[in-house]
Tab-separated table of C-alpha atoms and ligand atoms in Angstrom:
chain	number	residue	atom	x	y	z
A	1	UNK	CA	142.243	151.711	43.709
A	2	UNK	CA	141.368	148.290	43.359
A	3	UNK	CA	137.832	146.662	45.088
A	4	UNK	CA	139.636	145.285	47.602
A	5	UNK	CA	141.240	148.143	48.843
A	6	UNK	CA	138.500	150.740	48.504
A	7	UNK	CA	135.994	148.393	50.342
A	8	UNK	CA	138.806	149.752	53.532
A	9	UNK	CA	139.705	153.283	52.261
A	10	UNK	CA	137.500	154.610	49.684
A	11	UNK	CA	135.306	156.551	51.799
A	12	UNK	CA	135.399	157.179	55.791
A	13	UNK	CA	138.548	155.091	56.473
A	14	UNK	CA	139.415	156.898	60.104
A	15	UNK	CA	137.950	160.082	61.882
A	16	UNK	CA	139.008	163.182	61.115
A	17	UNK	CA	138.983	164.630	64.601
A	18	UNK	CA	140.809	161.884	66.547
A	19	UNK	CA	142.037	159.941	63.712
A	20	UNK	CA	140.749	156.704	65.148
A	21	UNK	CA	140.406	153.884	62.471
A	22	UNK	CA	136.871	153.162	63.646
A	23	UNK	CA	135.112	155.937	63.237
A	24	UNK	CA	132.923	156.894	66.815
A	25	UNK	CA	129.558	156.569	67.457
A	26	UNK	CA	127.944	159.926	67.699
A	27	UNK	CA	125.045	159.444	69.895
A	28	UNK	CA	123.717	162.814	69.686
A	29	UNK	CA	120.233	163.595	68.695
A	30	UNK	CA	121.182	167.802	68.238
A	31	UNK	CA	123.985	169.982	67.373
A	32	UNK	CA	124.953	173.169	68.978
A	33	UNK	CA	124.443	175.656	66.470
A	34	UNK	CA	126.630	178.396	66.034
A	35	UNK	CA	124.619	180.508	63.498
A	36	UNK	CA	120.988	180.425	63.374
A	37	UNK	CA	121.108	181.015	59.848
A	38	UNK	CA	122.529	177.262	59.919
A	39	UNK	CA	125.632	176.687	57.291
A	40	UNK	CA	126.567	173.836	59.465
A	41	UNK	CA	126.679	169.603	58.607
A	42	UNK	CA	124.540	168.517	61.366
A	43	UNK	CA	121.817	170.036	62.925
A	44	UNK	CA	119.446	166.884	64.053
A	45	UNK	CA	120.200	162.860	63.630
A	46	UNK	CA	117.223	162.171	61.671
A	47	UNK	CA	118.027	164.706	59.023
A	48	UNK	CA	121.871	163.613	59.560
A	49	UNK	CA	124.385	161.971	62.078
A	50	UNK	CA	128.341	161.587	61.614
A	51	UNK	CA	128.384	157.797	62.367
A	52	UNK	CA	125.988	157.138	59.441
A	53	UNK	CA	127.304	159.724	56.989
A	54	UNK	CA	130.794	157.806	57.104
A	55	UNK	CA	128.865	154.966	55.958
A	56	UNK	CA	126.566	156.332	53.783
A	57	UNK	CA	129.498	157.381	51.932
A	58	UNK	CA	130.753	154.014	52.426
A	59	UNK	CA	128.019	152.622	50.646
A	60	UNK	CA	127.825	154.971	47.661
A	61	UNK	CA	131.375	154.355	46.994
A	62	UNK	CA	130.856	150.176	47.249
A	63	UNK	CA	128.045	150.479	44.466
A	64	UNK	CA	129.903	153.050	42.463
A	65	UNK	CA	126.767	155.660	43.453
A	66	UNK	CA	126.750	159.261	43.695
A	67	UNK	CA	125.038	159.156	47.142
A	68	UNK	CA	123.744	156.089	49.877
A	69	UNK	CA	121.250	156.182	52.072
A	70	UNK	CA	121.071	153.955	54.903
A	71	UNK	CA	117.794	152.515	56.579
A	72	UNK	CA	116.923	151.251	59.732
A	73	UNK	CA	116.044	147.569	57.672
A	74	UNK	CA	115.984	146.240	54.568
A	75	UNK	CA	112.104	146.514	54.412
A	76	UNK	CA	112.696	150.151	55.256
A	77	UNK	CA	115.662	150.723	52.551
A	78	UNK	CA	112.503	148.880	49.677
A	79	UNK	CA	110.005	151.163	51.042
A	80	UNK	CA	112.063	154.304	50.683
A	81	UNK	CA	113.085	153.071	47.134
A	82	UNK	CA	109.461	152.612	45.834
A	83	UNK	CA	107.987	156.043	47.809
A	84	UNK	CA	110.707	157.885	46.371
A	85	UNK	CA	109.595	157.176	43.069
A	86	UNK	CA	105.937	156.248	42.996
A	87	UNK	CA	102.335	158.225	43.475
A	88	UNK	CA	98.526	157.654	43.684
A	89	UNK	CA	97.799	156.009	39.971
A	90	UNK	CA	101.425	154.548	39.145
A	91	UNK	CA	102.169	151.566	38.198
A	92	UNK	CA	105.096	149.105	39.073
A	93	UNK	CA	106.356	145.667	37.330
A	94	UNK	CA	108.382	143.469	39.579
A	95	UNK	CA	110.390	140.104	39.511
A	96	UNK	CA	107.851	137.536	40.108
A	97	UNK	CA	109.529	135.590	43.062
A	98	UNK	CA	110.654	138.452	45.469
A	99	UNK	CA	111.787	138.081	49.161
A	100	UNK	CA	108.254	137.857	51.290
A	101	UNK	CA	108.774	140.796	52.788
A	102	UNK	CA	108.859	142.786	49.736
A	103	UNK	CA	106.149	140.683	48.168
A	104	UNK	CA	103.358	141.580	51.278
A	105	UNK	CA	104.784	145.135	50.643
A	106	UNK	CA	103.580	145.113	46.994
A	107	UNK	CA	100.425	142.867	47.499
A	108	UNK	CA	99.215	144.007	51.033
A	109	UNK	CA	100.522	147.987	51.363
A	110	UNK	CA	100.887	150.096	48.133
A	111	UNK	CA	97.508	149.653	47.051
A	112	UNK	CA	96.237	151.865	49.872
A	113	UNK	CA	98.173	154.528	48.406
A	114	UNK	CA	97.016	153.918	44.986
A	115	UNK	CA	100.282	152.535	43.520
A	116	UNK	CA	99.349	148.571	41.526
A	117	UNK	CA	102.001	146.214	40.635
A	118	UNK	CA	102.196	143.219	38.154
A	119	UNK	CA	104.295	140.454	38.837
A	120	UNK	CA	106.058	139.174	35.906
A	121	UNK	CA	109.360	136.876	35.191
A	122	UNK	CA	112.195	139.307	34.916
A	123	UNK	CA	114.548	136.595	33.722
A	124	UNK	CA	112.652	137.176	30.438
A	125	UNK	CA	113.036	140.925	28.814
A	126	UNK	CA	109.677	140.477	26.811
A	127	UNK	CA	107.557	139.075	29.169
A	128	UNK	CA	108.528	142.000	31.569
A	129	UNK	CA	108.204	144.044	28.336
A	130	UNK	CA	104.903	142.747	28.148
A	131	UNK	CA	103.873	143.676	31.410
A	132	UNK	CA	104.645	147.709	31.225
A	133	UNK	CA	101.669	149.432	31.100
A	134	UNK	CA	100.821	153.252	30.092
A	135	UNK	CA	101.079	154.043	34.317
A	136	UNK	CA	104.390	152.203	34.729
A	137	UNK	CA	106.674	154.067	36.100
A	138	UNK	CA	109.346	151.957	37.862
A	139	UNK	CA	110.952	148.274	37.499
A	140	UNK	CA	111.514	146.846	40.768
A	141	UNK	CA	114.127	143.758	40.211
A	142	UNK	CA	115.661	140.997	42.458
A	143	UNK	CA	118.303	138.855	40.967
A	144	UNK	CA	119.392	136.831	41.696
A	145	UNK	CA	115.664	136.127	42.674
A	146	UNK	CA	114.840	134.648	46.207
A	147	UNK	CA	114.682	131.940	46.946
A	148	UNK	CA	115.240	130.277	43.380
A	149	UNK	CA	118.006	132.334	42.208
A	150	UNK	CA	116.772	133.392	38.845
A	151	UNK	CA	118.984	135.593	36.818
A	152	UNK	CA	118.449	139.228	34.998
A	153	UNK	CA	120.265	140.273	32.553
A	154	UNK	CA	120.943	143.611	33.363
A	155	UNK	CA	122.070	145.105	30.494
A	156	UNK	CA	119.159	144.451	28.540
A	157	UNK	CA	117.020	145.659	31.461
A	158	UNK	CA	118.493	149.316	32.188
A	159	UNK	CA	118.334	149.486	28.453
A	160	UNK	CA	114.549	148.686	28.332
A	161	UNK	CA	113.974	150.890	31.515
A	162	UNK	CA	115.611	153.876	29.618
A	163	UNK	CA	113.304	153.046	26.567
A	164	UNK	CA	110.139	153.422	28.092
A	165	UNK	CA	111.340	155.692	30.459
A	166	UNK	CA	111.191	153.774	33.961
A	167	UNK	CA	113.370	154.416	37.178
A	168	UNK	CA	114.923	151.115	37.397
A	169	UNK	CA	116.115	149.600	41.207
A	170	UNK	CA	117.111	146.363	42.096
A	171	UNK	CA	117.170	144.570	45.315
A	172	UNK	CA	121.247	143.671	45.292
A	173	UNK	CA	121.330	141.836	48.478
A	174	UNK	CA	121.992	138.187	47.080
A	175	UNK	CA	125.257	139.251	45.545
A	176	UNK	CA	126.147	142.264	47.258
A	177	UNK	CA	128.435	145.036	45.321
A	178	UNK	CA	131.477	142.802	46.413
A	179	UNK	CA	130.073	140.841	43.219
A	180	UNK	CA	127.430	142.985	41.219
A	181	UNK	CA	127.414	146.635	40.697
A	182	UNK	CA	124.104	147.584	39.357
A	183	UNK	CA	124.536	150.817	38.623
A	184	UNK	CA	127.708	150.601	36.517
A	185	UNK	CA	124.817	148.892	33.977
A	186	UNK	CA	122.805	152.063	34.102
A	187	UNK	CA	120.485	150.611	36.779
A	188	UNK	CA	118.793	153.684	39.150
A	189	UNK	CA	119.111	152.384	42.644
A	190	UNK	CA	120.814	149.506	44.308
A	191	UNK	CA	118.880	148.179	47.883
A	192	UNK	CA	119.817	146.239	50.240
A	193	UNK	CA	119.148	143.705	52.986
A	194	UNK	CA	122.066	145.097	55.274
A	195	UNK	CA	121.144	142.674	57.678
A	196	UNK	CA	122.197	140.134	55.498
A	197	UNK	CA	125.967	139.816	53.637
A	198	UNK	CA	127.281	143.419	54.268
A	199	UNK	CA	126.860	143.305	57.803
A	200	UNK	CA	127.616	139.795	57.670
A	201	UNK	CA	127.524	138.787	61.074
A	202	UNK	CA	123.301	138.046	62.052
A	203	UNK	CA	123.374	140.657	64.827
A	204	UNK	CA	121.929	143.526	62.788
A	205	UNK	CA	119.156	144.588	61.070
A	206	UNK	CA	119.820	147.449	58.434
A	207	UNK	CA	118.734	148.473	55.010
A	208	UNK	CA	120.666	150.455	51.982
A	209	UNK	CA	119.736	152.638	49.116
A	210	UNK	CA	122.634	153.909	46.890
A	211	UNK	CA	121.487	156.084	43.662
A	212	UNK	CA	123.680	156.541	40.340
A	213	UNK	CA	121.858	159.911	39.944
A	214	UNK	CA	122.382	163.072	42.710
A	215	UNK	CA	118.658	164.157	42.100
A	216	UNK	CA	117.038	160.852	42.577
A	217	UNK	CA	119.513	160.213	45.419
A	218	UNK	CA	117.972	163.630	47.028
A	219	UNK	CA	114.498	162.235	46.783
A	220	UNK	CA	115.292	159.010	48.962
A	221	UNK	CA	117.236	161.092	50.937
A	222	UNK	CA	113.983	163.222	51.409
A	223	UNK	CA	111.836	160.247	52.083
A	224	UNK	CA	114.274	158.765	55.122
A	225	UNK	CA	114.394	161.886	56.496
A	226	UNK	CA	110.228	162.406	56.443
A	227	UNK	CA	109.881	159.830	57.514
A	228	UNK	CA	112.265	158.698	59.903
A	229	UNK	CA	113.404	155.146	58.587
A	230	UNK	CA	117.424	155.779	58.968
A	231	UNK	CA	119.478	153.701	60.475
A	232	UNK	CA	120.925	154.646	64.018
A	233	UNK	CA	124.387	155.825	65.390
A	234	UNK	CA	125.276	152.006	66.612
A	235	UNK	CA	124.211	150.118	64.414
A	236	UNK	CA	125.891	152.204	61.489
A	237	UNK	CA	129.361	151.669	63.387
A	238	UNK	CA	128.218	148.412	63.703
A	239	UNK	CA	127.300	147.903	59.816
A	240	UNK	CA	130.534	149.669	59.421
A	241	UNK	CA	132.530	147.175	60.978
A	242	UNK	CA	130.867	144.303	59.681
A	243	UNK	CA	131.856	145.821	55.635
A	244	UNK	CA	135.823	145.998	56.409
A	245	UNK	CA	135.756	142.553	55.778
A	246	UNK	CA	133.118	141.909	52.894
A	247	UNK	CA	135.845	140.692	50.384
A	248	UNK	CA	137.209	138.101	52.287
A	249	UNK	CA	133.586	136.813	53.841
A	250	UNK	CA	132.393	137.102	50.012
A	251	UNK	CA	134.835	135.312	48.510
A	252	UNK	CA	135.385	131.878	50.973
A	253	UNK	CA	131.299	132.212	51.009
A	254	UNK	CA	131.068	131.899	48.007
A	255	UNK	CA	133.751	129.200	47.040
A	256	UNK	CA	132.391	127.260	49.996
A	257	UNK	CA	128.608	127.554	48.329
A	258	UNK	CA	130.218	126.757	44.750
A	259	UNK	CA	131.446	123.108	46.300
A	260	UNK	CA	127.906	122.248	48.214
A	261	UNK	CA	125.910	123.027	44.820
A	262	UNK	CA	128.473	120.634	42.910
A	263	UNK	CA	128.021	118.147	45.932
A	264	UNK	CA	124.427	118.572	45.864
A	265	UNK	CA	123.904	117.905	42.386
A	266	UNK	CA	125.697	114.566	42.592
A	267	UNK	CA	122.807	113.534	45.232
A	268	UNK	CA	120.336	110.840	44.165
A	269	UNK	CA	118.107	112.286	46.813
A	270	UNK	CA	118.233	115.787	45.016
A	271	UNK	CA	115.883	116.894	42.400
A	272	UNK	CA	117.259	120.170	41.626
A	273	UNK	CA	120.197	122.396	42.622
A	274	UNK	CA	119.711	125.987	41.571
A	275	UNK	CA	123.028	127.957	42.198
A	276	UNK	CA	124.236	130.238	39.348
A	277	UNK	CA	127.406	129.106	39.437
A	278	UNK	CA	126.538	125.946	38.109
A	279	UNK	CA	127.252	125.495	34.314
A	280	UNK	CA	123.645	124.109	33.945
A	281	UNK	CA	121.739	127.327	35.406
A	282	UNK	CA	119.425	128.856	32.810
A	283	UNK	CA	121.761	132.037	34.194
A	284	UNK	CA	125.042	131.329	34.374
A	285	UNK	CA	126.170	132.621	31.152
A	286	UNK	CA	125.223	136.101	31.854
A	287	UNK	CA	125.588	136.487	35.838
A	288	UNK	CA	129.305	135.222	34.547
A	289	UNK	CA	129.442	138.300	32.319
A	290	UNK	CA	127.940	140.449	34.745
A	291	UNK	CA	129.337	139.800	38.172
A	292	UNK	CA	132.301	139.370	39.243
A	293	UNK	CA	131.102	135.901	41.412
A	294	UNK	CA	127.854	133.932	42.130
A	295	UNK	CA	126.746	134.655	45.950
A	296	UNK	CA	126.572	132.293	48.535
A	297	UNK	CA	122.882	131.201	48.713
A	298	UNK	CA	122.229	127.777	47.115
A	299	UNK	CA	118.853	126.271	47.039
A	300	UNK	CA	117.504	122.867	46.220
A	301	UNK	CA	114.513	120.316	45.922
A	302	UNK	CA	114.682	117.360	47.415
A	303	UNK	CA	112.694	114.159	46.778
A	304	UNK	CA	109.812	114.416	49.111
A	305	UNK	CA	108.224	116.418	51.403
A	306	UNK	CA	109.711	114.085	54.633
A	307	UNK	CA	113.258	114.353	53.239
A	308	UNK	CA	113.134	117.814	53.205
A	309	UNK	CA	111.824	117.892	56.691
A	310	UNK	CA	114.489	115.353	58.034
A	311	UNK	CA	117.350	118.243	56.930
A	312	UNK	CA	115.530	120.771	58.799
A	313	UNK	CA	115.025	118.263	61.907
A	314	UNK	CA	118.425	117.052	61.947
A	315	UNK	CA	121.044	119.497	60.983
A	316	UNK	CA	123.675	120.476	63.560
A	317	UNK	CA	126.344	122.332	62.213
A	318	UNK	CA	124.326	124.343	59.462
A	319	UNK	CA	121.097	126.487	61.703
A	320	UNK	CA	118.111	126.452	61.062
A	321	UNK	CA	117.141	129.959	61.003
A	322	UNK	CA	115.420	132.679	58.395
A	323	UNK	CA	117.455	135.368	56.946
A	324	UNK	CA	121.344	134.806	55.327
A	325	UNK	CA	124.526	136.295	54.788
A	326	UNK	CA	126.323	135.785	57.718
A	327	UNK	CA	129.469	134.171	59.139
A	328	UNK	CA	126.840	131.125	60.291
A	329	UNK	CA	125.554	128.826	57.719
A	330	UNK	CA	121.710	128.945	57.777
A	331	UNK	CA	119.439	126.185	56.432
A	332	UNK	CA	116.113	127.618	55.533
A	333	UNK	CA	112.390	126.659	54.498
A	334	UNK	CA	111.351	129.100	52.373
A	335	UNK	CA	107.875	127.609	52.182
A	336	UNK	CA	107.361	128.165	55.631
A	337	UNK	CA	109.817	131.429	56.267
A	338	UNK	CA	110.656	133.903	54.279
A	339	UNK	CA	108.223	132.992	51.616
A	340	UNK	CA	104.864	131.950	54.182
A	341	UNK	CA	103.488	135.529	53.219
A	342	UNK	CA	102.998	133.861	49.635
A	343	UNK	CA	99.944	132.417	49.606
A	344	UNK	CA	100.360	128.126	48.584
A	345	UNK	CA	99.048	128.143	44.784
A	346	UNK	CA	101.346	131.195	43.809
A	347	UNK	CA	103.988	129.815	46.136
A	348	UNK	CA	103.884	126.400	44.145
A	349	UNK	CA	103.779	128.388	40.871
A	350	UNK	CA	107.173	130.078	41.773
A	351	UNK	CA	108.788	126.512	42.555
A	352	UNK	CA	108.426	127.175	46.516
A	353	UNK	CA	107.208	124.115	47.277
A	354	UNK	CA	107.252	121.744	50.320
A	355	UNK	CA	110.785	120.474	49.458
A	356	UNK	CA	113.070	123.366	48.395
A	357	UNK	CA	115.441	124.245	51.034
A	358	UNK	CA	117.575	127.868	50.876
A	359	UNK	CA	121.146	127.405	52.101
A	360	UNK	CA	123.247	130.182	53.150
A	361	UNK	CA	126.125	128.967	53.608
A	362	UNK	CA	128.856	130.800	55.561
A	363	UNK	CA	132.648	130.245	57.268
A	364	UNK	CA	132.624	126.982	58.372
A	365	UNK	CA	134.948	124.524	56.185
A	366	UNK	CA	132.136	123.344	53.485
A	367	UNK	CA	133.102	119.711	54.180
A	368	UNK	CA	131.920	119.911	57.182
A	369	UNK	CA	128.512	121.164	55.984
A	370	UNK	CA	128.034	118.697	53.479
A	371	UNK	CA	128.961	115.814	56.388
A	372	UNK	CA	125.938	117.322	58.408
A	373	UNK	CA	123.695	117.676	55.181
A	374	UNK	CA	124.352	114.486	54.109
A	375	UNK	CA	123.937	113.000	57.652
A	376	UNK	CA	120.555	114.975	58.413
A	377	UNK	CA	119.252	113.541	54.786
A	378	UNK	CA	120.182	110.304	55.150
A	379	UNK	CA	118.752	110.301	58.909
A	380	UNK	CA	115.339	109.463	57.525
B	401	PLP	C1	116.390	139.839	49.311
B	401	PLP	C2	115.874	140.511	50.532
B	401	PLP	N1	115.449	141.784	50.447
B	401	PLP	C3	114.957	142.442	51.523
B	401	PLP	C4	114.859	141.819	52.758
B	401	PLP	C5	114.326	142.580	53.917
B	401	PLP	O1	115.371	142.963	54.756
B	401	PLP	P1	115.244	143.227	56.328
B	401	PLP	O2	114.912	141.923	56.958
B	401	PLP	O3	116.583	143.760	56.694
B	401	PLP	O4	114.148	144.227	56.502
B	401	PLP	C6	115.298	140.504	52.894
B	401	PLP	C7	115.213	139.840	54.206
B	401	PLP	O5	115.262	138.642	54.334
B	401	PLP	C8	115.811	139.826	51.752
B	401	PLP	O6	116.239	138.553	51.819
């Protein structure tokens, strides 16, 4: 079956009781139980619910996994991830310019657990190399890297995870497994920002976890259930929905984003376009090798501080929101969004400065974005 196809039929495609194509929301928080003794699928929703095991399967099958999990958020899907893995004394090296969230999570959280981190450039296989200690025991990876779209080259990665014997997982939500497949390059665990491109539509928050392996799958499986992260009934229909049309959303996204960064770079008022699609991206030779296309999300530097700030001010068409990944373009400051739990110095050491803005650009025709961008910049 190609992508394409499975993305609609490779797992849940229609209920098996009614054979409705949208598969119902099951509300219910218990099951009658026939037999004590169990024996039976469902017993309670936190432990497991029909709604999300349709697209739990769904997921497993989009990232070529043996088994998905699916999380009430993002943050939730990370946490599981790391907990699943990780105990008092371990160790963990991760991609140096994360999404905030997961950033405060490393930096403000796991320490009271006794679990340390080091932040180093995963772009660069020896300096994360460098950066494994005797107590490492996992790589956390985000590629391509938020919000300046650094690349990993995952082949070298799993290989280097296998060497020294870390559980690799990578935060996939840039691309999304309609363009990157970590697992099929020996990666552990794929997570996700659900909220973002596979629900595609900014009216959900959700979180993923598929694992190549059955046994580590069990342990996040263990951890959502223990704790009680998963995602509901609704919104898993609703996540559902949102993934029947990834492909398509994925692929005008993306050719839309491809034609802003090649606008962009022609700007005398732009410093620096990073979009891996672009020939000139430290990455683009092996995200071409590895994916299948180069996301949606383009960022870029403009010339000052006030330029920057006239975009934000005077954008209509594109919205000036956090997050990404849906229908909606959205026109981001990373410096003072997604990325204000990074304190300034370390901020301006990742390139987050006061003039890089994160595009997301969605389904509106891209000329039409570039007519507001290059209105809004030229408004000052
Ligand atoms: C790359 C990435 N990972 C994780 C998250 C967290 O996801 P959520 O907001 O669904 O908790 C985000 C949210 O912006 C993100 O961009």
């Amino acid at each position: 079956m190609k992508y394409d196809t499975m993305i609609l039929h490779g797992a849940a495609d229609h209920d098996a009781f009614t054979g409705a194509l949208s598969i119902p929301v099951y509300p219910a928080s218990t099951y009658r139980q026939a037999d004590v003794d169990g024996g039976q699928d469902y017993y309670y929703s936190r432990a497991g619910n029909p709604t999300r095991r349709a697209l739990e399967e769904t997921l497993a099958v989009l990232e070529g996994g043996e088994c998905g999990y699916a999380f009430a958020s993002g943050m939730a899907a990370v946490t599981a991830a790391l907990t699943a893995v990780l105990k008092a004394g371990d160790h963990v090296v991760a991609t140096k310019d994360i999404y905030g969230g997961s950033y405060r999570l490393f930096t403000q959280f796991l320490g009271r657990f006794g679990v340390s981190h080091t932040f180093a450039d995963t772009s660069d296989i020896a300096a994360t190399e460098d950066a494994i200690r005797p107590e490492t025991r996992a790589l956390f990876l985000e590629s391509p890297s938020n919000p300046v779209l650094k690349i990993i080259d995952f082949e070298s990665m799993a290989a280097l995870a296998k060497r020294r014997g870390l559980v690799s997982m990578v935060d996939n939500t840039f691309l999304s497994p309609y363009f990157f497949r970590p697992l099929e390059y020996g990666i552990d665990l794929s997570i996700h920002s659900a909220s973002k491109f596979l629900g595609g539509h900014s009216d959900l928050i959700a979180g993923a976890v598929v694992a190549r392996d059955r046994n580590l799958g069990r342990e996040v499986g263990f951890v959502q259930s223990t704790t009680g992260s998963m995602l509901s009934p609704e919104n898993s229909w609703l996540l559902l929905r949102g993934i029947k049309t990834l492909g398509v959303r994925m692929k005008a996204q993306a050719e839309g984003a491809m034609k802003i960064a090649h606008w962009l770079s022609g700007r005398d008022w732009v410093n620096q376009v990073f979009y891996p699609g672009l020939p000139s991206h430290p990455g683009h030779d092996i995200i071409t090798r590895q994916a299948s296309g180069y996301g949606a999300v383009v960022s870029f530097v403009a010339d000052s501080k006030e330029r920057a700030a006239a975009i934000m001010k005077n954008v209509r068409t594109c919205t000036v929101a956090v997050s990404l990944g849906g229908v909606e373009s959205i026109l981001s400051y990373p410096a003072k969004m997604s990325h204000a739990a990074i304190p300034e110095p370390e901020r301006e050491k990742l390139g987050i400065n006061w003039r890089l803005l994160r595009l997301s650009v969605g389904l509106e025709d891209p000329d039409d974005l570039i007519d507001d961008i290059d209105r809004a910049a030229c408004s000052m």
